[in-house]
XYZ file of C-alpha atoms in Angstrom:
183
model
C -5.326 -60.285 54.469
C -7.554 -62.751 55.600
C -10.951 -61.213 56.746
C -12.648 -64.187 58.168
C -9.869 -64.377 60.434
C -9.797 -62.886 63.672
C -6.216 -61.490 64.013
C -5.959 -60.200 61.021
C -9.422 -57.908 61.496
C -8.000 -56.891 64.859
C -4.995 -56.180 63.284
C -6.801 -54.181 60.716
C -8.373 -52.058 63.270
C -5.679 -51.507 65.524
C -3.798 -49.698 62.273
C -6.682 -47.994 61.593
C -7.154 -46.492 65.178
C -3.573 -45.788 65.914
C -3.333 -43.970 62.860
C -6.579 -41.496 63.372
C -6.259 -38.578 65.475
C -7.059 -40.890 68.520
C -3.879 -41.304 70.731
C -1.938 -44.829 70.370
C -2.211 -47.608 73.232
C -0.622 -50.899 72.920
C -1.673 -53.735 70.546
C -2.652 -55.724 73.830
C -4.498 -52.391 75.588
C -6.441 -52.286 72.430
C -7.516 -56.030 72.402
C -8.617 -55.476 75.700
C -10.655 -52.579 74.519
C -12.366 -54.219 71.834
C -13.465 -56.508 73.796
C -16.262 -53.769 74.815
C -18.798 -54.790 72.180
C -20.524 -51.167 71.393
C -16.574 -50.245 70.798
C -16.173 -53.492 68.265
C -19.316 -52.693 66.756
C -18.650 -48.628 66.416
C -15.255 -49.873 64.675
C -16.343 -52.073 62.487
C -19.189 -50.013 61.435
C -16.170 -47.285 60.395
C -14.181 -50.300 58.461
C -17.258 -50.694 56.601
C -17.850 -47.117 55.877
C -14.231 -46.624 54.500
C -14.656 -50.223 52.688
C -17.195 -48.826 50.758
C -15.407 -45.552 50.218
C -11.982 -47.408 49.127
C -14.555 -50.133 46.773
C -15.577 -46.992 44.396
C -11.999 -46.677 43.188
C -11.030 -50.664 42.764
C -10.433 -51.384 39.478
C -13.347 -54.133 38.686
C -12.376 -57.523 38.109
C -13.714 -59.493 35.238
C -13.474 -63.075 34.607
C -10.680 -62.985 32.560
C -8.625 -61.595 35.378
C -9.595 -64.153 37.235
C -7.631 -66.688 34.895
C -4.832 -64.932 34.585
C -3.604 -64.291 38.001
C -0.329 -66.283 38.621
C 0.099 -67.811 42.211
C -1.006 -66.113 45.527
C -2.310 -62.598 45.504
C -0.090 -59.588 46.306
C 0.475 -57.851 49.910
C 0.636 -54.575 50.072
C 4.080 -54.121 51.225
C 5.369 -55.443 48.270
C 3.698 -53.323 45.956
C 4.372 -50.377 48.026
C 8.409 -51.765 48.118
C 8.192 -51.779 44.514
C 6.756 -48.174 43.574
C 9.225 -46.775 46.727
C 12.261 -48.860 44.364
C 11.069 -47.028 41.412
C 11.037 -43.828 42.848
C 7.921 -43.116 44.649
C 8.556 -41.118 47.774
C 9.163 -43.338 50.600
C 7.417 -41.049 53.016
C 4.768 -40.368 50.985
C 4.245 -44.340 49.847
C 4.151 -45.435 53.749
C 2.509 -42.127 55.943
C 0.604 -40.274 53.682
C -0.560 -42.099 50.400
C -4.257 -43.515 50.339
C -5.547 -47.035 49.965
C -7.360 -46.033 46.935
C -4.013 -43.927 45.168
C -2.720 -47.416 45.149
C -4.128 -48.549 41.748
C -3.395 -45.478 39.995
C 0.299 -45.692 40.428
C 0.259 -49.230 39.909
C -0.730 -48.639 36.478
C 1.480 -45.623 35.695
C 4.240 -48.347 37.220
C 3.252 -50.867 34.408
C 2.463 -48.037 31.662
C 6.446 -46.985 32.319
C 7.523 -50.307 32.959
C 5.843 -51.523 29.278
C 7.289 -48.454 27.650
C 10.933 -49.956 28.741
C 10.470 -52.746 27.668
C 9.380 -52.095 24.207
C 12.253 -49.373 24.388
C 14.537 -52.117 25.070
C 13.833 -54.629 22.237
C 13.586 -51.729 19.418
C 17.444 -50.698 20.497
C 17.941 -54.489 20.358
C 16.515 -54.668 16.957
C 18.176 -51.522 15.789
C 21.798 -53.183 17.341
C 21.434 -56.129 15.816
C 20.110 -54.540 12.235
C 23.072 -54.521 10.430
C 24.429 -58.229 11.233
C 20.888 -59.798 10.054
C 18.157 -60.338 7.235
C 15.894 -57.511 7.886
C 13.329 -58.606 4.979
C 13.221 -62.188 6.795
C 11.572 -59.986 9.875
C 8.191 -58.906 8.445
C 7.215 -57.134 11.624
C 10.143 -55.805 13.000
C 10.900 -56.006 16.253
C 8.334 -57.549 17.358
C 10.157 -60.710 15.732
C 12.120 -60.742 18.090
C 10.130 -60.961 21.162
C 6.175 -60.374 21.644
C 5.383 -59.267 25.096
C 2.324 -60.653 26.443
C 0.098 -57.521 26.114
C 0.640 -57.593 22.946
C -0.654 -61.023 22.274
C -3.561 -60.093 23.949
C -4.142 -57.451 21.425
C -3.174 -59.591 18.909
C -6.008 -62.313 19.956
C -8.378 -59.934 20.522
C -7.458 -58.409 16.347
C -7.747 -61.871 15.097
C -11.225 -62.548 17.094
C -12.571 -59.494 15.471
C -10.902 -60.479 12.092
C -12.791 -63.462 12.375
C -16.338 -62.375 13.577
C -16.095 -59.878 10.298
C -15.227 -62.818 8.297
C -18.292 -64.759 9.235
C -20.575 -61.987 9.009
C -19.200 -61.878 5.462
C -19.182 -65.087 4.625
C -23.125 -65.469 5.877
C -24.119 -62.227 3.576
C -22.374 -63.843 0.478
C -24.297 -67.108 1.714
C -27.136 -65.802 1.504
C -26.828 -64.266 -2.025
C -28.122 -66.393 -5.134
C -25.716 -67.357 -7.935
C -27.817 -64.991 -10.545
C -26.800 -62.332 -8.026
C -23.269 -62.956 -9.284
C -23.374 -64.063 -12.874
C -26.781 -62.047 -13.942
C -29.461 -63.809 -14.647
């Protein structure tokens, strides 16, 4: 949604109206009716309010999120498709769920979704067990494939391997050779 653009803010407004207690009119009555700017303003004074509302349970994004987004951003209705294929309630995903439930069945989604996977390539590893090396593969299954969460953990071990390792390497730096061979 584009919110510097016109149609989609009316757009926004008229699905926020027609789904209040309010009865429904038309997308082209309502146009009309926003036209009345006290009505515009009263409306977008309530998009605000429930902006900020919906803003307290966004997940915050941090640079690094930033970097790793692939392509254009999501829509709703395809993350909504893909928790109703997975087997969210399809009335509750489209009539009743809230804006701000969103993120925390997203992430039960990829929790489940992760656990699957890794489920997956262990019954791989365990299938193909018998018909290879298994001292060749020092870490298992994850010789097989490493998911990309799990380079990120891995990246973020070896940056704290290494920050430890200079800290260490400074101290012994810093101590004299009598230190070490008594003097």
């Amino acid at each position: 949604m584009d919110y510097t653009d016109k149609e989609d803010i009316e757009s926004l407004l008229y699905v926020m109206y027609i789904t209040s207690d309010k009865p429904g009119y038309t997308f082209e009555v309502f146009r009309q009716v926003i036209a009345d700017r006290r009505f515009m303003s009263a409306m977008s004074s309530d998009l605000g309010r429930i902006m900020e509302i919906v803003d307290q349970f966004r997940k915050k994004t941090t640079v690094s999120d930033l970097g790793s987004a692939e392509g254009s951003p999501e829509y709703i209705g395809s993350i909504v498709s893909t928790l109703i294929m997975t087997g969210l309630d399809a009335h509750y995903a489209l009539n009743e769920m809230e804006l701000c439930d969103l993120p925390l069945y997203l992430e039960a989604y990829e929790r489940k979704r992760k656990e699957e996977m890794e489920s997956s390539r262990m019954w791989t590893y365990f299938t193909m067990l018998p018909h290879i090396d298994a001292r060749k593969m020092k870490n298992g299954a994850r010789d097989l494939i490493v998911f990309p969460w799990e380079e990120e953990e891995m990246r973020k071990e070896a940056e704290r391997a290494i920050r430890e390792d200079a800290a260490r390497f400074e101290e012994f730096m810093k101590t004299k050779k009598t230190d070490y061979y008594g003097g």
